[in-house]
């Protein structure tokens, strides 16, 4: 095994990939295929480092145009009226290609002609989405499933290196169910481009969305579009900057014109490109967004190499200790035997961390369920109260959208509870594992499990130390929760209707008995509406409850697998050390001297590897 | 007795009943309000272009407009003999304020009054346009300042009083959930309060729809038509009209010097002009040799917008219009303001009496319900009697029932019904689907046909219950038209 001189000034991904390769060959050289498995996973995530940039904003602010201008191609449909209805994922590919993505596990994919995607992306019926998202009635949907998204591959330099640009449907208004769904989806993003045009200041609903998004996503930037068209864009930008500062956020504003950029690209006009404001946006994406994400990914992978190196180093060091001083060798063996027992205890179901995990998941499941139940009960009570003094014939449409958005909000809160508690539990389990392993861990540091993450993930800002345990939970959380489930929920409401409104226009007949008759009809409609609300809430509770139970089960499994494997690794390292130490007691002086020399050489290499990996970790 | 007289008489009765109580002034005001011009509020989200549209309708730059949040106080613009501005501070006596008007809008000196302490301002201004309608400018909905955000709701959907507006123009930039919530809040759709009788939707800043393309106006028209057909929208507004308020305002106040300035750009070689017009920044900064200062150029952009500048230059170049007069006419035409005026007059002004008595009767209804006293039951019954029996109200009730989707039938039958009871406007030819200048015999023949047709429908056992009731109202409408024609002869 050799270590090539370290070249600075290189892409962190390439650097990380290089140390991971070295780590892999070390594992192979020392026969540690168990450790190699982990590094192989880290390597996979390095070769496909997806960095998701999600473009969000209210209707018609210029999201699709922005995405098109960024890649310099007309991919996303742009129109004065018809709106984007499906999320579109743009990623790198050697040839232009497109696929429809259908819901499923794993999602089903279906190739489609690039020129035909427009038909899928835009809404088939451009009636305004007044109650969240209009989706086809359940029956129609079953016959002809609507894709959940469209993926487009383009040979563009900007996209190389794993950048994925996501164009999304416009969000309609304050606290709508749809905007909650976008928020949930944005928690999965590496960065959020919030699009608002220069025609006016940010509105209350936009500012609220931004403030919330800032909590969910590490990098948020406000892109002000259409600067070519609005003479007062500088004034609007300054006003917005003041609003953002007043709201206590550090979100930067980048003013751009997609129209100028597209022209500049077509005419290869550098000056015009500079006028468009895109160079600033692109360098922001390159340096801040992709830079941050790749640095993070690289340092996670490198941290894995550090841990692998450390395990093998400590194994070799105990062997060396046994070899160097045959008198002490017995003691080393005794120590290692003791460690062996501990490690074995660590593996058993009776281990404290394992207990903590089972109990914790059980508690969490019931707490989350309880929380959801309470929330839904509150919503129903509020809906009932609201219906007391209105006539659903007039207010049902509003009631529907209110219900959708309130329920979505409560779901998000319930999800946040689950996420926070699961993270805390994961940390606690790690703590107990660490405590119980005590000495063992001091010798064999806990392997950082993050490379398992495989792709982009939530909560990048927790430091590496915390990620040891915290991230585990997030992997499972991400795969189950959030955006997807939210969008499913929104669809549910459309299935529920009030039934025909049996309202005569009897008022025209004169006034006798009119008031009584009217009251009776209103009361009947109120009952109908209350039932419909309950039906919807039942459905939501059912889907959501099942989803959170599944998610928790998956978290439990992942944590258990992770720590069991860790114990196994430690066991193996220990066993190797024990074996060599025992051998050492039996070997001759000459054999020992030779082995010590070998070990020293290996240790030097391993330390170099570790150092080099640490350099990548430090960024 | 016509509707206004019946309303006056029940108001008199109420005034006697409440004599000596604290409600006297309120009742007196209801009476006065009957004789005033129609009060039309202009509402919508922040920066929808409300103040600009108000100016366009008055054909004068009265209301201040700005790119940043601007209107913070509900401001009434009413006709009068003198120029004056009055503030109505919360819980205090109204007081007169100083104001000045240099280049454009009226700038009011609040004289130390905090804007949030002022319920409303009244600007009295001698103006022909304000004689038909008093216009009420409102702060935007969705404002960042909570103080301001609630103002429009306070005015149009007050908790404890009737709204002082008889009708509303509701500006939407594009259909937005908040917009609909707002409309619903304003329309308490109790069956006794017919709607959407007094609201018109406006797709505002229509020139911006294509964000710079010259076919914007056509695009805006298509979107407005589509919106107006949406059941959710139909429930709350009568129709949706696209208007580019800025173009209309500028057309109404266009100056020769502005035209001369733009001509300099129009006279440039096409390529140079195109490059200059590529962006607002370029228009302000490039080609210093043009002989226009950047301040002049900024002023042009503020007055015309990018679209307006491009449009004027293209019209000059193609000789569609070259003089200030011609340009003003073209701009007015394309702004959609004339269409809006027509719609306003057929849906609001020709129904002035109905809308006025509607406001008064609703106010009375509220008063008798919230402040009952011995004898108020009888007044309430009379109010209800008028609402239930006066034919114009029945028409409005059927209209809102149709809009709410409660009256069903073949689409063309329902469409005819809607037109016949005044859905497209109260004028007789409009109701019969005839040109406005149709002669009396033609009109009479058409009315006779319609009468026979709807009599058949009303009696046909296959006609649905709701449609049959509505048919009877339509029959009354036809009879009314025929009677009016008879009288004229
Ligand atoms: N002049 C100009 N027009 C723009 C710019 N960006 C977008 N537009 C126009 O704005 C309108 C809406 O643009 P889209 O990109 O479809 O907006 P969107 O946010 O994707 O819209 P939805 O998907 O419907 O929510 C179109 O008419 C575009 O031509 C810009 O930078 N300059
Ligand atoms: N291009 C264009 N711009 C317009 C139009 N109407 C208004 N504007 C511009 O939009 C901005 C806001 O217009 P205002 O009339 O002040 O809007 P508002 O709804 O009264 O605003 P607030 O009172 O602050 O809620 C100004 O910069 C106007 O010049 C229009 O029809 N076309
Ligand atoms: Mg779009
Ligand atoms: Mg204003």
XYZ file of N, CA, C and O in Angstrom, chain A residues 115-248:
536
model
N -39.428 16.076 -26.040
C -40.346 17.086 -26.571
C -41.784 16.875 -26.079
O -42.621 17.747 -26.223
N -42.047 15.706 -25.511
C -43.415 15.420 -25.050
C -43.650 15.738 -23.583
O -44.772 15.594 -23.087
N -42.583 16.145 -22.890
C -42.769 16.266 -21.442
C -43.728 17.385 -21.065
O -44.396 17.313 -20.054
N -43.794 18.405 -21.923
C -44.650 19.545 -21.597
C -46.069 19.107 -21.230
O -46.659 19.553 -20.258
N -46.569 18.186 -22.043
C -47.920 17.674 -21.859
C -48.108 17.131 -20.435
O -49.183 17.228 -19.847
N -47.067 16.537 -19.892
C -47.186 15.959 -18.555
C -47.024 16.993 -17.466
O -47.631 16.895 -16.409
N -46.151 17.968 -17.740
C -45.797 18.899 -16.668
C -46.887 19.918 -16.400
O -47.189 20.238 -15.264
N -47.497 20.447 -17.480
C -48.494 21.498 -17.242
C -49.823 20.887 -16.820
O -50.097 19.727 -17.088
N -50.594 21.679 -16.134
C -51.903 21.217 -15.702
C -52.772 20.994 -16.933
O -52.736 21.764 -17.877
N -53.558 19.917 -16.919
C -54.374 19.653 -18.110
C -55.522 20.629 -18.193
O -56.010 20.954 -19.247
N -55.941 21.113 -17.036
C -57.079 22.001 -17.024
C -56.666 23.268 -16.291
O -56.477 23.252 -15.086
N -56.481 24.338 -17.046
C -55.926 25.516 -16.386
C -56.929 26.285 -15.546
O -56.890 27.488 -15.500
N -57.824 25.600 -14.854
C -58.665 26.344 -13.924
C -57.819 26.626 -12.695
O -56.992 25.822 -12.323
N -58.054 27.770 -12.093
C -57.201 28.147 -10.979
C -57.333 27.144 -9.833
O -58.403 26.596 -9.599
N -56.213 26.935 -9.169
C -56.238 25.983 -8.072
C -56.678 26.701 -6.818
O -55.885 27.216 -6.062
N -57.955 26.749 -6.637
C -58.447 27.539 -5.519
C -58.474 26.745 -4.235
O -58.466 27.294 -3.166
N -58.523 25.447 -4.328
C -58.478 24.676 -3.090
C -57.269 23.766 -3.152
O -57.385 22.584 -3.363
N -56.141 24.386 -2.965
C -54.914 23.612 -2.999
C -54.658 23.134 -4.405
O -54.729 23.892 -5.353
N -54.400 21.889 -4.545
C -54.048 21.374 -5.853
C -55.225 20.582 -6.396
O -55.804 19.763 -5.702
N -55.567 20.872 -7.608
C -56.610 20.076 -8.222
C -55.992 18.787 -8.739
O -55.030 18.799 -9.492
N -56.473 17.683 -8.300
C -55.975 16.447 -8.885
C -57.176 15.679 -9.391
O -58.300 15.908 -8.973
N -56.891 14.788 -10.290
C -57.988 14.054 -10.893
C -58.741 13.263 -9.831
O -58.160 12.844 -8.839
N -60.045 13.070 -10.001
C -60.780 12.270 -9.040
C -60.206 10.848 -8.972
O -59.611 10.370 -9.941
N -60.365 10.220 -7.825
C -59.698 8.947 -7.565
C -59.889 7.939 -8.699
O -58.945 7.273 -9.096
N -61.092 7.890 -9.241
C -61.362 6.873 -10.252
C -60.509 7.095 -11.499
O -59.885 6.178 -12.001
N -60.484 8.358 -11.941
C -59.704 8.678 -13.125
C -58.241 8.344 -12.887
O -57.556 7.798 -13.718
N -57.773 8.683 -11.668
C -56.378 8.481 -11.363
C -55.999 7.000 -11.439
O -54.899 6.652 -11.804
N -56.928 6.161 -11.052
C -56.594 4.752 -11.065
C -56.437 4.226 -12.483
O -55.533 3.460 -12.770
N -57.324 4.698 -13.356
C -57.228 4.252 -14.739
C -55.923 4.691 -15.381
O -55.221 3.917 -16.000
N -55.617 5.968 -15.205
C -54.431 6.488 -15.863
C -53.584 7.218 -14.835
O -53.782 8.392 -14.563
N -52.600 6.524 -14.256
C -51.867 7.142 -13.163
C -51.107 8.370 -13.632
O -50.548 8.377 -14.736
N -51.140 9.393 -12.816
C -50.382 10.598 -13.121
C -48.997 10.422 -12.554
O -48.844 9.961 -11.438
N -47.974 10.809 -13.310
C -46.629 10.688 -12.734
C -46.468 11.636 -11.549
O -47.202 12.620 -11.436
N -45.536 11.291 -10.666
C -45.284 12.142 -9.510
C -44.235 13.189 -9.846
O -44.060 14.162 -9.121
N -43.553 12.986 -10.972
C -42.536 13.941 -11.355
C -41.957 13.578 -12.707
O -42.268 12.525 -13.263
N -41.141 14.491 -13.232
C -40.487 14.241 -14.503
C -39.003 14.475 -14.304
O -38.613 15.447 -13.661
N -38.197 13.539 -14.807
C -36.765 13.743 -14.688
C -36.179 13.978 -16.067
O -36.461 13.238 -16.993
N -35.385 15.037 -16.161
C -34.785 15.370 -17.442
C -33.272 15.343 -17.282
O -32.749 15.865 -16.301
N -32.601 14.701 -18.242
C -31.141 14.695 -18.209
C -30.604 15.538 -19.347
O -31.098 15.451 -20.474
N -29.641 16.380 -19.026
C -29.080 17.274 -20.031
C -27.568 17.288 -19.912
O -27.031 17.266 -18.810
N -26.876 17.352 -21.045
C -25.418 17.454 -20.984
C -25.010 18.905 -20.721
O -24.688 19.626 -21.650
N -25.054 19.333 -19.461
C -24.717 20.713 -19.138
C -23.642 20.746 -18.074
O -23.702 20.004 -17.100
N -22.678 21.639 -18.278
C -21.585 21.696 -17.323
C -22.082 22.023 -15.924
O -21.626 21.460 -14.932
N -23.038 22.940 -15.869
C -23.538 23.362 -14.557
C -24.048 22.171 -13.747
O -23.930 22.125 -12.528
N -24.642 21.215 -14.464
C -25.262 20.095 -13.765
C -24.257 19.005 -13.409
O -24.513 18.177 -12.538
N -23.129 19.014 -14.098
C -22.134 17.979 -13.812
C -21.727 18.107 -12.348
O -21.760 19.178 -11.776
N -21.371 16.996 -11.762
C -21.005 17.052 -10.356
C -22.208 16.899 -9.460
O -22.179 17.255 -8.292
N -23.298 16.387 -10.025
C -24.397 15.950 -9.170
C -25.457 16.981 -8.858
O -26.344 16.746 -8.042
N -25.401 18.146 -9.519
C -26.421 19.149 -9.244
C -27.773 18.710 -9.816
O -27.848 18.304 -10.965
N -28.795 18.793 -9.006
C -30.151 18.514 -9.494
C -30.992 19.756 -9.260
O -31.165 20.199 -8.124
N -31.510 20.335 -10.354
C -32.374 21.507 -10.237
C -33.819 21.029 -10.253
O -34.203 20.261 -11.133
N -34.603 21.464 -9.298
C -35.985 21.007 -9.246
C -36.931 22.189 -9.436
O -36.970 23.103 -8.612
N -37.685 22.172 -10.550
C -38.716 23.190 -10.776
C -40.001 22.669 -10.131
O -40.341 21.500 -10.285
N -40.693 23.512 -9.389
C -41.874 23.036 -8.675
C -43.117 23.827 -9.078
O -43.005 24.924 -9.601
N -44.294 23.267 -8.818
C -45.522 24.027 -9.055
C -45.570 25.242 -8.134
O -45.047 25.186 -7.023
N -46.172 26.309 -8.588
C -46.269 27.522 -7.782
C -47.103 27.304 -6.534
O -48.054 26.549 -6.517
N -46.715 27.990 -5.497
C -47.420 27.887 -4.228
C -48.475 28.974 -4.181
O -48.178 30.124 -4.450
N -49.689 28.611 -3.859
C -50.742 29.618 -3.848
C -51.108 30.086 -2.464
O -51.935 29.508 -1.813
N -50.465 31.141 -2.049
C -50.979 31.837 -0.883
C -50.586 31.317 0.465
O -50.046 30.240 0.643
N -50.914 32.169 1.392
C -50.522 32.017 2.784
C -50.985 30.697 3.384
O -52.155 30.386 3.368
N -50.041 29.936 3.901
C -50.383 28.764 4.692
C -51.244 27.744 3.964
O -51.938 26.964 4.594
N -51.217 27.740 2.639
C -52.025 26.742 1.966
C -51.401 25.371 2.165
O -50.228 25.255 2.499
N -52.207 24.355 1.986
C -51.710 22.991 2.148
C -50.527 22.797 1.218
O -49.535 22.164 1.562
N -50.660 23.373 0.056
C -49.632 23.212 -0.941
C -48.297 23.796 -0.492
O -47.243 23.231 -0.696
N -48.359 24.943 0.174
C -47.103 25.553 0.589
C -46.498 24.752 1.737
O -45.281 24.675 1.871
N -47.336 24.150 2.562
C -46.805 23.293 3.613
C -46.089 22.102 2.997
O -45.020 21.690 3.449
N -46.692 21.555 1.938
C -46.056 20.439 1.252
C -44.713 20.865 0.677
O -43.728 20.143 0.774
N -44.686 22.065 0.106
C -43.419 22.542 -0.445
C -42.382 22.703 0.648
O -41.202 22.443 0.448
N -42.840 23.171 1.800
C -41.925 23.328 2.927
C -41.340 21.985 3.329
O -40.134 21.850 3.543
N -42.225 20.991 3.431
C -41.759 19.669 3.823
C -40.758 19.155 2.801
O -39.713 18.605 3.151
N -41.072 19.386 1.524
C -40.162 18.924 0.477
C -38.837 19.668 0.550
O -37.776 19.101 0.320
N -38.922 20.937 0.932
C -37.694 21.730 0.944
C -36.761 21.293 2.064
O -35.575 21.559 2.026
N -37.310 20.594 3.056
C -36.429 20.135 4.127
C -35.499 19.045 3.612
O -34.541 18.673 4.253
N -35.790 18.498 2.438
C -34.929 17.480 1.847
C -33.898 18.109 0.912
O -33.061 17.419 0.361
N -34.018 19.424 0.694
C -33.166 20.059 -0.307
C -31.863 20.538 0.306
O -31.791 20.819 1.491
N -30.841 20.630 -0.545
C -29.590 21.214 -0.086
C -29.685 22.720 -0.116
O -29.052 23.403 0.657
N -30.473 23.215 -1.058
C -30.640 24.658 -1.133
C -31.989 24.975 -1.752
O -32.540 24.193 -2.516
N -32.487 26.130 -1.381
C -33.781 26.563 -1.866
C -33.579 27.867 -2.608
O -32.983 28.802 -2.079
N -34.046 27.924 -3.866
C -34.072 29.209 -4.558
C -35.503 29.706 -4.467
O -36.398 29.132 -5.083
N -35.720 30.721 -3.681
C -37.071 31.261 -3.553
C -37.238 32.365 -4.585
O -36.507 33.347 -4.577
N -38.204 32.191 -5.469
C -38.358 33.111 -6.596
C -39.491 34.102 -6.342
O -40.604 33.711 -5.994
N -39.166 35.382 -6.482
C -40.196 36.404 -6.360
C -39.877 37.457 -7.412
O -38.710 37.773 -7.627
N -40.881 37.950 -8.133
C -40.529 38.880 -9.205
C -40.432 40.312 -8.683
O -40.824 40.608 -7.563
N -39.869 41.178 -9.533
C -39.561 42.530 -9.088
C -40.768 43.451 -9.162
O -40.649 44.647 -8.960
N -41.953 42.899 -9.430
C -43.106 43.779 -9.603
C -43.569 44.381 -8.294
O -44.218 45.399 -8.274
N -43.255 43.738 -7.200
C -43.667 44.310 -5.921
C -42.863 43.715 -4.785
O -42.147 42.740 -4.958
N -43.027 44.338 -3.614
C -42.333 43.839 -2.430
C -42.812 42.439 -2.083
O -43.883 42.017 -2.495
N -42.033 41.779 -1.244
C -42.478 40.494 -0.703
C -43.769 40.716 0.065
O -43.931 41.721 0.746
N -44.675 39.775 -0.058
C -45.917 39.910 0.685
C -45.791 39.153 1.996
O -44.828 38.421 2.217
N -46.784 39.323 2.815
C -46.782 38.660 4.106
C -46.619 37.145 3.931
O -45.805 36.513 4.596
N -47.370 36.547 2.995
C -47.302 35.094 2.869
C -45.930 34.651 2.367
O -45.406 33.627 2.797
N -45.333 35.448 1.494
C -43.996 35.100 1.014
C -42.973 35.168 2.148
O -42.144 34.281 2.308
N -43.067 36.224 2.935
C -42.114 36.371 4.037
C -42.271 35.241 5.055
O -41.286 34.693 5.542
N -43.516 34.890 5.352
C -43.746 33.800 6.302
C -43.141 32.510 5.782
O -42.501 31.761 6.518
N -43.350 32.282 4.490
C -42.816 31.066 3.890
C -41.293 31.051 4.000
O -40.692 30.060 4.411
N -40.687 32.187 3.678
C -39.222 32.275 3.724
C -38.694 32.014 5.128
O -37.720 31.285 5.314
N -39.360 32.605 6.106
C -38.887 32.446 7.478
C -38.955 30.975 7.884
O -38.043 30.446 8.522
N -40.028 30.308 7.474
C -40.164 28.891 7.819
C -39.155 28.047 7.053
O -38.544 27.141 7.612
N -39.002 28.379 5.770
C -38.090 27.596 4.935
C -36.677 27.672 5.488
O -35.928 26.696 5.455
N -36.329 28.833 6.031
C -34.998 29.020 6.580
C -34.726 28.022 7.707
O -33.600 27.600 7.926
N -35.797 27.642 8.410
C -35.643 26.677 9.497
C -35.446 25.260 8.964
O -34.887 24.413 9.629
N -35.981 25.030 7.758
C -36.010 23.666 7.246
C -34.824 23.352 6.348
O -34.517 22.201 6.122
N -34.219 24.358 5.799
C -33.209 24.119 4.763
C -31.974 24.971 5.059
O -32.111 26.144 5.391
N -30.792 24.386 4.930
C -29.593 25.114 5.349
C -29.271 26.337 4.494
O -28.770 27.314 4.988
N -29.564 26.270 3.196
C -29.224 27.398 2.332
C -30.466 27.890 1.602
O -31.069 27.158 0.826
N -30.846 29.115 1.875
C -31.998 29.697 1.187
C -31.548 31.009 0.564
O -30.888 31.811 1.216
N -31.899 31.196 -0.703
C -31.590 32.474 -1.324
C -32.835 32.971 -2.044
O -33.634 32.196 -2.544
N -33.009 34.282 -2.011
C -34.189 34.869 -2.628
C -33.764 35.410 -3.996
O -32.909 36.277 -4.091
N -34.326 34.850 -5.058
C -33.970 35.298 -6.401
C -35.057 36.241 -6.904
O -36.223 35.871 -6.972
N -34.659 37.472 -7.193
C -35.639 38.449 -7.668
C -35.600 38.476 -9.192
O -34.594 38.872 -9.784
N -36.681 38.055 -9.819
C -36.673 37.896 -11.275
C -37.281 39.092 -12.004
O -37.852 39.985 -11.382
N -37.159 39.052 -13.313
C -37.776 40.022 -14.226
C -37.233 41.435 -14.051
O -37.967 42.408 -14.238
N -35.966 41.556 -13.717
C -35.408 42.899 -13.530
C -35.367 43.685 -14.838
O -35.295 44.902 -14.812
N -35.402 42.984 -15.974
C -35.409 43.713 -17.243
C -36.689 44.509 -17.415
O -36.722 45.531 -18.078
N -37.762 44.042 -16.788
C -39.081 44.587 -17.078
C -39.562 45.613 -16.045
O -40.389 46.457 -16.340
N -39.051 45.517 -14.824
C -39.535 46.416 -13.785
C -38.490 47.471 -13.440
O -37.487 47.162 -12.806
N -38.747 48.714 -13.890
C -37.757 49.771 -13.692
C -37.399 49.953 -12.209
O -36.280 50.316 -11.897
N -38.339 49.701 -11.323
C -38.093 49.995 -9.909
C -37.502 48.802 -9.168
O -37.614 48.712 -7.947
N -36.852 47.874 -9.892
C -36.414 46.660 -9.205
C -35.409 46.922 -8.097
O -35.390 46.212 -7.095
N -34.603 47.967 -8.246
C -33.620 48.229 -7.176
C -34.327 48.648 -5.897
O -33.984 48.196 -4.811
N -35.331 49.470 -6.069
C -36.085 49.923 -4.898
C -36.746 48.719 -4.220
O -36.714 48.574 -3.002
N -37.359 47.862 -5.042
C -38.029 46.681 -4.492
C -37.017 45.778 -3.782
O -37.274 45.263 -2.699
N -35.843 45.633 -4.394
C -34.816 44.798 -3.762
C -34.432 45.355 -2.386
O -34.354 44.626 -1.403
N -34.229 46.680 -2.331
C -33.822 47.266 -1.062
C -34.908 47.106 -0.008
O -34.623 46.800 1.154
N -36.158 47.310 -0.439
C -37.266 47.120 0.508
C -37.270 45.685 1.019
O -37.422 45.423 2.214
N -37.092 44.740 0.087
C -37.103 43.327 0.477
C -35.964 42.992 1.429
O -36.145 42.244 2.385
N -34.802 43.564 1.116
C -33.666 43.288 1.996
C -33.995 43.758 3.410
O -33.731 43.066 4.383
N -34.609 44.920 3.491
C -34.986 45.445 4.803
C -36.002 44.519 5.478
O -35.891 44.233 6.675
N -36.969 44.007 4.714
C -37.964 43.110 5.307
C -37.294 41.853 5.826
O -37.622 41.361 6.904
N -36.369 41.314 5.028
C -35.710 40.066 5.415
C -34.872 40.283 6.671
O -34.858 39.445 7.578
N -34.201 41.409 6.721
C -33.401 41.694 7.903
C -34.316 41.864 9.115
O -34.052 41.320 10.183
N -35.409 42.583 8.919
C -36.341 42.793 10.020
C -36.917 41.470 10.506
O -37.217 41.301 11.682
N -37.056 40.512 9.589
C -37.606 39.214 9.976
C -36.514 38.345 10.621
O -36.753 37.198 10.961
N -35.333 38.928 10.754
C -34.273 38.218 11.460
C -33.636 37.100 10.652
O -33.068 36.172 11.214
